[in-house]
Amino acid sequence: MRRAAIVLLCALVATAASVLLWSPTGYATQDREQISAPSSARHWIGTDDLGRDRSVRVAAALLLGLAGASAASALAATLAAIVGVSAAFAPKPLARALLYLCDLFLTLPWLFLLMTVRSALPLTLAPLQSAAVTFILLAVLGWPAYARVTCAGTLRIRNADWFLQARASGLHPGRVAIRHVMPHLRPLLVTQFLLCIPAFLVSEANLGTLALGISEPVPSWGAMLLSLEHASAFSGPAWVFLPIVLLIVVLLLLQLLVTEA
Amino acid sequence: MSALHGKHPASLLLFFAILAPARAAAPPTELAWSLKSDPRSLDPAKVDDQAAETVRFLTGGVLLRLNRHTLQIEPSLASSWNTSRDGLLVTFHLRPGLLFSDGSPLTSAAVAASVKHVLDPATGAPVAAQFLSPQAVTVETPDPLTVRIHLPRRVVSVGKLFDEIAIEPSGPTTEGRVTSGSFTIAEYRRGQFIRLERNPRYWKHDPSGAALPYLRTIRLDILPNRETDQLRFSRGQYQLIDGLSADDFRHLAQTNPSSVHDLGPSLNTEQIWFNQSVSAPLPAWEKAWFANRAFRVAVSQAIHRADLARIAYDGHATPAGGFISPSNRDWYDTHLRLPPEGTSVAQQTLTGAGFKRVGASLLDPQGHPVKFSILTNAGNRSREKMAMLIQQDLAALGMQVNLVTLDFPALIERLMHTQAYECALLGLSSVDPDPGSMMNIWLSSSPNHQWNPSEKTPATPWEAEIDQQMRLLGASPDDEVRKQAIDTVQQIVADQQPFIYLVYPNMLYAVSPQLTGVDMTLLQPGVVSNIDWIHWKGDSI
């Protein structure tokens, strides 16, 4: 199942990349004579209400969403690993302070915070910069829960007999951490990394539906879902639902990767 | 056993419910539609938003009523009125036997108290400013049916002002609980709904002698989400939609074509403007662009307004050149000279002003790339679409435009207080066809002079000229002089483009086929302008 999920995800990414490469129009190009046009040879799955090619926008949103969520997840997992491992090996007061820091982040009203930070950003922020900021914010707010898990995992390793033997045989603590602790933590970190991707994808979509996500004209799942809020979407072509169908498929595939990991 | 006891009666009820013959749905008992927000105040003197305006129209009795169709002033609580030759004395004669909804008599004393309440600076009534010197106005009541108002200066179209002064019982405001208008407020739950009940002592009757209004109750739901509005209308929970969006219009036209109505261009405008405030926290070079007439004109020239009307409004809008809509026939200037539209002519304008194109970017004479953001309110799909279309139109000139949507409070904070914005896209609603009512927009000293609010002295000679012409418009009793003045202002605005007008959105309404007697107008409150005469189809009246 895991292999099938990986193959399917790769196929989706390859298809999206091909659409972007071969399409004669960009994701922001407005064909003003083809507003809400049905499927045609020029626009395979039609155009949106500004005449933009729907296939190009869905493909770009998929790639941007996956790339952004993966990068944010990698950043969150790295932060979690640094803080979690440090807390496990640090002297007690420092360890306690780091764990309090995690708790503080966990208790923050993250949605309110995201809204505040996004609305306080400079207005001249370019759309792609706004995408980067959105995912960085998600990473910065998403690491604490995983830091606690990492800390617990590291503590188990620290108390293991083989670890005590390694320390007793005079190995440098840094070397122990890199050569021995990290390989043991890898499954945990990979699982956390995979868990974060769908969470960040959904968070970006949620922010987008609040008009706080990635700015137009850069396509995003959030902005596309926002357009489905309107009842008139239901009287349009079925292709308008492609973004939500793809989002569900991608989330399911990512979930399969996690459960099989 | 107790579980079984609990289940049996429910099962029986369900069984009988299934067997029971289907009954025809009962007609609604109350007319329902929505307001987009809570009224800011229920004191009819303090009305300064659309929700409060609607409530005042439905509940407030007035001496004179502006006919929203003919734009003529008609007697209401006053059976007759006249102004002296010099315009300094206005005399009203009340109808005999008038009563408030609680049965107390409505006499000249109550009228005087209501007018004084409006003129009192402590009230802060927006209409007071239109009396020019409200504190110097005096009110006299020689007998219970006569009211004399002495004005220190002539006020043009003074009759219209009394359409905005609701007559309330003397003493503290009852906030619509005791009224002299068609309805009274029976229940108000903030954020949920306002329920109005018919005023049984309303003075008006139909030709057959039946008491007006015909409707017994009205429910005004507080519903910021326009989407829900349309869904509830489709389900029959609402009978009216006041101001449909173009998307909703298209959707309803497919499902229920007889319910939607397009009245043509409204008096409202949609426009963008650049922040020209000297105190704005913007780089000096950006302030220089925005203060540069050629820059503003080039932006205006590059915008394809026909596309905005066709795409953002689904054809339910008209490209705009000035601030007076073609529907406002008395004041519209058919000879207005507008800058020619087109990308190439815009490029020429920019080149003439020292801007140059380098690759895909436009650079100002000092070499700064031209990039700015357009701010608009989140949730208004037509505005968002217009902003995205403008983004592409200006990209053709090499300008990099970011689109930023903010919720309304955050937007107002930037526009009115911090001035931390570059360009804004918003609309302006006109409640009165007389452009004299736009004094607060055009006078350079006004806080609502959006591109550069509250100027101590006019920042430019053309703003000084606008001030002068607007004062002439406000003071002159001669209609020709007033028309000449507003034509001059329109031409200055077309030449200088402080507001870059985009479209006049059409006035779109939805009315349930269950109703009859609805007579829609362009002016607010539009769909319920003749609320007294609206009734359920088939009701005996």
PDB file of N, CA and C in Angstrom, chain B residues 265-271 318-334 336 338 428 430 432-438 442 470 473 482-483 485-491 493 501 503-504:
ATOM      1  N   PRO B 265     -28.092  50.951 -14.039  1.00  0.00           N
ATOM      2  CA  PRO B 265     -27.023  51.549 -13.228  1.00  0.00           C
ATOM      3  C   PRO B 265     -27.562  52.236 -11.973  1.00  0.00           C
ATOM      4  N   SER B 266     -26.941  51.919 -10.864  1.00  0.00           N
ATOM      5  CA  SER B 266     -27.334  52.568  -9.605  1.00  0.00           C
ATOM      6  C   SER B 266     -26.660  53.936  -9.526  1.00  0.00           C
ATOM      7  N   LEU B 267     -26.900  54.629  -8.445  1.00  0.00           N
ATOM      8  CA  LEU B 267     -26.216  55.911  -8.230  1.00  0.00           C
ATOM      9  C   LEU B 267     -24.847  55.686  -7.587  1.00  0.00           C
ATOM     10  N   ASN B 268     -24.537  54.420  -7.287  1.00  0.00           N
ATOM     11  CA  ASN B 268     -23.289  54.106  -6.579  1.00  0.00           C
ATOM     12  C   ASN B 268     -22.124  53.980  -7.562  1.00  0.00           C
ATOM     13  N   THR B 269     -20.936  54.190  -7.051  1.00  0.00           N
ATOM     14  CA  THR B 269     -19.746  54.056  -7.889  1.00  0.00           C
ATOM     15  C   THR B 269     -18.747  53.119  -7.222  1.00  0.00           C
ATOM     16  N   GLU B 270     -17.914  52.503  -8.051  1.00  0.00           N
ATOM     17  CA  GLU B 270     -16.767  51.746  -7.556  1.00  0.00           C
ATOM     18  C   GLU B 270     -15.534  52.466  -8.078  1.00  0.00           C
ATOM     19  N   GLN B 271     -14.551  52.670  -7.237  1.00  0.00           N
ATOM     20  CA  GLN B 271     -13.387  53.432  -7.673  1.00  0.00           C
ATOM     21  C   GLN B 271     -12.115  53.001  -6.951  1.00  0.00           C
ATOM     22  N   THR B 318     -22.049  49.313 -15.457  1.00  0.00           N
ATOM     23  CA  THR B 318     -21.755  50.193 -16.582  1.00  0.00           C
ATOM     24  C   THR B 318     -20.397  50.842 -16.327  1.00  0.00           C
ATOM     25  N   PRO B 319     -19.513  50.854 -17.351  1.00  0.00           N
ATOM     26  CA  PRO B 319     -18.213  51.512 -17.145  1.00  0.00           C
ATOM     27  C   PRO B 319     -18.404  52.959 -16.685  1.00  0.00           C
ATOM     28  N   ALA B 320     -17.583  53.377 -15.738  1.00  0.00           N
ATOM     29  CA  ALA B 320     -17.770  54.700 -15.138  1.00  0.00           C
ATOM     30  C   ALA B 320     -16.636  55.643 -15.516  1.00  0.00           C
ATOM     31  N   GLY B 321     -17.004  56.888 -15.752  1.00  0.00           N
ATOM     32  CA  GLY B 321     -16.002  57.910 -16.026  1.00  0.00           C
ATOM     33  C   GLY B 321     -15.978  58.970 -14.947  1.00  0.00           C
ATOM     34  N   GLY B 322     -17.110  59.196 -14.326  1.00  0.00           N
ATOM     35  CA  GLY B 322     -17.193  60.245 -13.315  1.00  0.00           C
ATOM     36  C   GLY B 322     -18.000  59.792 -12.128  1.00  0.00           C
ATOM     37  N   PHE B 323     -18.203  60.710 -11.195  1.00  0.00           N
ATOM     38  CA  PHE B 323     -18.858  60.300  -9.955  1.00  0.00           C
ATOM     39  C   PHE B 323     -20.371  60.392 -10.012  1.00  0.00           C
ATOM     40  N   ILE B 324     -20.909  60.894 -11.110  1.00  0.00           N
ATOM     41  CA  ILE B 324     -22.368  60.947 -11.216  1.00  0.00           C
ATOM     42  C   ILE B 324     -22.828  59.939 -12.263  1.00  0.00           C
ATOM     43  N   SER B 325     -23.702  59.051 -11.812  1.00  0.00           N
ATOM     44  CA  SER B 325     -24.162  57.954 -12.654  1.00  0.00           C
ATOM     45  C   SER B 325     -25.100  58.468 -13.748  1.00  0.00           C
ATOM     46  N   PRO B 326     -25.118  57.804 -14.900  1.00  0.00           N
ATOM     47  CA  PRO B 326     -26.064  58.213 -15.947  1.00  0.00           C
ATOM     48  C   PRO B 326     -27.523  58.087 -15.502  1.00  0.00           C
ATOM     49  N   SER B 327     -27.773  57.293 -14.441  1.00  0.00           N
ATOM     50  CA  SER B 327     -29.157  57.200 -13.934  1.00  0.00           C
ATOM     51  C   SER B 327     -29.592  58.488 -13.263  1.00  0.00           C
ATOM     52  N   ASN B 328     -28.615  59.264 -12.830  1.00  0.00           N
ATOM     53  CA  ASN B 328     -28.921  60.529 -12.166  1.00  0.00           C
ATOM     54  C   ASN B 328     -29.003  61.621 -13.253  1.00  0.00           C
ATOM     55  N   ARG B 329     -30.110  61.553 -14.017  1.00  0.00           N
ATOM     56  CA  ARG B 329     -30.198  62.332 -15.261  1.00  0.00           C
ATOM     57  C   ARG B 329     -30.051  63.833 -15.048  1.00  0.00           C
ATOM     58  N   ASP B 330     -30.565  64.345 -13.945  1.00  0.00           N
ATOM     59  CA  ASP B 330     -30.522  65.795 -13.736  1.00  0.00           C
ATOM     60  C   ASP B 330     -29.096  66.314 -13.588  1.00  0.00           C
ATOM     61  N   TRP B 331     -28.200  65.466 -13.080  1.00  0.00           N
ATOM     62  CA  TRP B 331     -26.868  65.952 -12.730  1.00  0.00           C
ATOM     63  C   TRP B 331     -25.751  65.342 -13.571  1.00  0.00           C
ATOM     64  N   TYR B 332     -26.078  64.327 -14.340  1.00  0.00           N
ATOM     65  CA  TYR B 332     -25.060  63.645 -15.163  1.00  0.00           C
ATOM     66  C   TYR B 332     -24.592  64.602 -16.262  1.00  0.00           C
ATOM     67  N   ASP B 333     -23.281  64.623 -16.491  1.00  0.00           N
ATOM     68  CA  ASP B 333     -22.732  65.523 -17.515  1.00  0.00           C
ATOM     69  C   ASP B 333     -22.458  64.714 -18.784  1.00  0.00           C
ATOM     70  N   THR B 334     -23.279  64.944 -19.796  1.00  0.00           N
ATOM     71  CA  THR B 334     -23.125  64.170 -21.040  1.00  0.00           C
ATOM     72  C   THR B 334     -21.922  64.652 -21.853  1.00  0.00           C
ATOM     73  N   LEU B 336     -18.886  65.321 -20.555  1.00  0.00           N
ATOM     74  CA  LEU B 336     -17.658  65.132 -19.778  1.00  0.00           C
ATOM     75  C   LEU B 336     -16.531  64.606 -20.688  1.00  0.00           C
ATOM     76  N   LEU B 338     -13.189  62.679 -21.001  1.00  0.00           N
ATOM     77  CA  LEU B 338     -12.404  61.708 -20.223  1.00  0.00           C
ATOM     78  C   LEU B 338     -11.088  61.409 -20.933  1.00  0.00           C
ATOM     79  N   LEU B 428     -18.720  53.725  -3.324  1.00  0.00           N
ATOM     80  CA  LEU B 428     -19.356  54.838  -2.619  1.00  0.00           C
ATOM     81  C   LEU B 428     -20.850  54.775  -2.918  1.00  0.00           C
ATOM     82  N   SER B 430     -24.512  56.377  -2.943  1.00  0.00           N
ATOM     83  CA  SER B 430     -25.183  57.678  -2.933  1.00  0.00           C
ATOM     84  C   SER B 430     -26.606  57.487  -2.449  1.00  0.00           C
ATOM     85  N   ASP B 432     -28.601  60.195  -2.005  1.00  0.00           N
ATOM     86  CA  ASP B 432     -29.362  61.356  -2.481  1.00  0.00           C
ATOM     87  C   ASP B 432     -28.834  61.710  -3.870  1.00  0.00           C
ATOM     88  N   PRO B 433     -29.722  61.850  -4.854  1.00  0.00           N
ATOM     89  CA  PRO B 433     -29.224  62.196  -6.191  1.00  0.00           C
ATOM     90  C   PRO B 433     -28.599  63.585  -6.263  1.00  0.00           C
ATOM     91  N   ASP B 434     -28.955  64.470  -5.338  1.00  0.00           N
ATOM     92  CA  ASP B 434     -28.379  65.822  -5.357  1.00  0.00           C
ATOM     93  C   ASP B 434     -26.911  65.750  -4.931  1.00  0.00           C
ATOM     94  N   PRO B 435     -25.987  66.165  -5.817  1.00  0.00           N
ATOM     95  CA  PRO B 435     -24.556  66.056  -5.461  1.00  0.00           C
ATOM     96  C   PRO B 435     -24.148  66.924  -4.285  1.00  0.00           C
ATOM     97  N   GLY B 436     -25.039  67.815  -3.863  1.00  0.00           N
ATOM     98  CA  GLY B 436     -24.753  68.597  -2.659  1.00  0.00           C
ATOM     99  C   GLY B 436     -24.543  67.694  -1.453  1.00  0.00           C
ATOM    100  N   SER B 437     -25.140  66.490  -1.508  1.00  0.00           N
ATOM    101  CA  SER B 437     -24.981  65.556  -0.387  1.00  0.00           C
ATOM    102  C   SER B 437     -23.575  64.950  -0.356  1.00  0.00           C
ATOM    103  N   MET B 438     -22.768  65.197  -1.411  1.00  0.00           N
ATOM    104  CA  MET B 438     -21.403  64.638  -1.450  1.00  0.00           C
ATOM    105  C   MET B 438     -20.374  65.649  -0.969  1.00  0.00           C
ATOM    106  N   TRP B 442     -15.983  65.832  -1.201  1.00  0.00           N
ATOM    107  CA  TRP B 442     -15.215  66.705  -2.084  1.00  0.00           C
ATOM    108  C   TRP B 442     -14.525  67.866  -1.400  1.00  0.00           C
ATOM    109  N   MET B 470     -17.972  73.497  -4.992  1.00  0.00           N
ATOM    110  CA  MET B 470     -18.894  72.763  -4.118  1.00  0.00           C
ATOM    111  C   MET B 470     -19.617  73.721  -3.184  1.00  0.00           C
ATOM    112  N   LEU B 473     -22.276  75.254  -5.131  1.00  0.00           N
ATOM    113  CA  LEU B 473     -23.355  74.270  -5.294  1.00  0.00           C
ATOM    114  C   LEU B 473     -24.232  74.229  -4.046  1.00  0.00           C
ATOM    115  N   ARG B 482     -25.961  75.842 -10.055  1.00  0.00           N
ATOM    116  CA  ARG B 482     -25.582  74.618  -9.340  1.00  0.00           C
ATOM    117  C   ARG B 482     -25.119  73.542 -10.334  1.00  0.00           C
ATOM    118  N   LYS B 483     -25.850  73.425 -11.452  1.00  0.00           N
ATOM    119  CA  LYS B 483     -25.464  72.414 -12.460  1.00  0.00           C
ATOM    120  C   LYS B 483     -24.102  72.760 -13.064  1.00  0.00           C
ATOM    121  N   ALA B 485     -21.757  74.376 -11.608  1.00  0.00           N
ATOM    122  CA  ALA B 485     -20.729  74.116 -10.590  1.00  0.00           C
ATOM    123  C   ALA B 485     -20.363  72.632 -10.550  1.00  0.00           C
ATOM    124  N   ILE B 486     -21.379  71.770 -10.562  1.00  0.00           N
ATOM    125  CA  ILE B 486     -21.065  70.333 -10.442  1.00  0.00           C
ATOM    126  C   ILE B 486     -20.441  69.805 -11.734  1.00  0.00           C
ATOM    127  N   ASP B 487     -20.811  70.395 -12.884  1.00  0.00           N
ATOM    128  CA  ASP B 487     -20.150  70.005 -14.142  1.00  0.00           C
ATOM    129  C   ASP B 487     -18.660  70.359 -14.086  1.00  0.00           C
ATOM    130  N   THR B 488     -18.365  71.518 -13.521  1.00  0.00           N
ATOM    131  CA  THR B 488     -16.958  71.933 -13.397  1.00  0.00           C
ATOM    132  C   THR B 488     -16.193  70.947 -12.500  1.00  0.00           C
ATOM    133  N   VAL B 489     -16.830  70.570 -11.388  1.00  0.00           N
ATOM    134  CA  VAL B 489     -16.171  69.621 -10.476  1.00  0.00           C
ATOM    135  C   VAL B 489     -15.949  68.285 -11.191  1.00  0.00           C
ATOM    136  N   GLN B 490     -16.952  67.828 -11.926  1.00  0.00           N
ATOM    137  CA  GLN B 490     -16.816  66.546 -12.647  1.00  0.00           C
ATOM    138  C   GLN B 490     -15.643  66.603 -13.635  1.00  0.00           C
ATOM    139  N   GLN B 491     -15.500  67.747 -14.307  1.00  0.00           N
ATOM    140  CA  GLN B 491     -14.426  67.853 -15.296  1.00  0.00           C
ATOM    141  C   GLN B 491     -13.049  67.898 -14.622  1.00  0.00           C
ATOM    142  N   VAL B 493     -12.298  66.508 -11.812  1.00  0.00           N
ATOM    143  CA  VAL B 493     -12.028  65.145 -11.338  1.00  0.00           C
ATOM    144  C   VAL B 493     -11.619  64.249 -12.510  1.00  0.00           C
ATOM    145  N   TYR B 501     -12.576  56.300 -11.392  1.00  0.00           N
ATOM    146  CA  TYR B 501     -13.864  55.600 -11.373  1.00  0.00           C
ATOM    147  C   TYR B 501     -13.818  54.385 -12.290  1.00  0.00           C
ATOM    148  N   VAL B 503     -16.715  51.460 -12.334  1.00  0.00           N
ATOM    149  CA  VAL B 503     -18.045  51.085 -12.846  1.00  0.00           C
ATOM    150  C   VAL B 503     -19.134  51.685 -11.957  1.00  0.00           C
ATOM    151  N   TYR B 504     -20.337  51.762 -12.559  1.00  0.00           N
ATOM    152  CA  TYR B 504     -21.558  51.992 -11.788  1.00  0.00           C
ATOM    153  C   TYR B 504     -22.245  50.629 -11.710  1.00  0.00           C
TER     154      TYR B 504
END
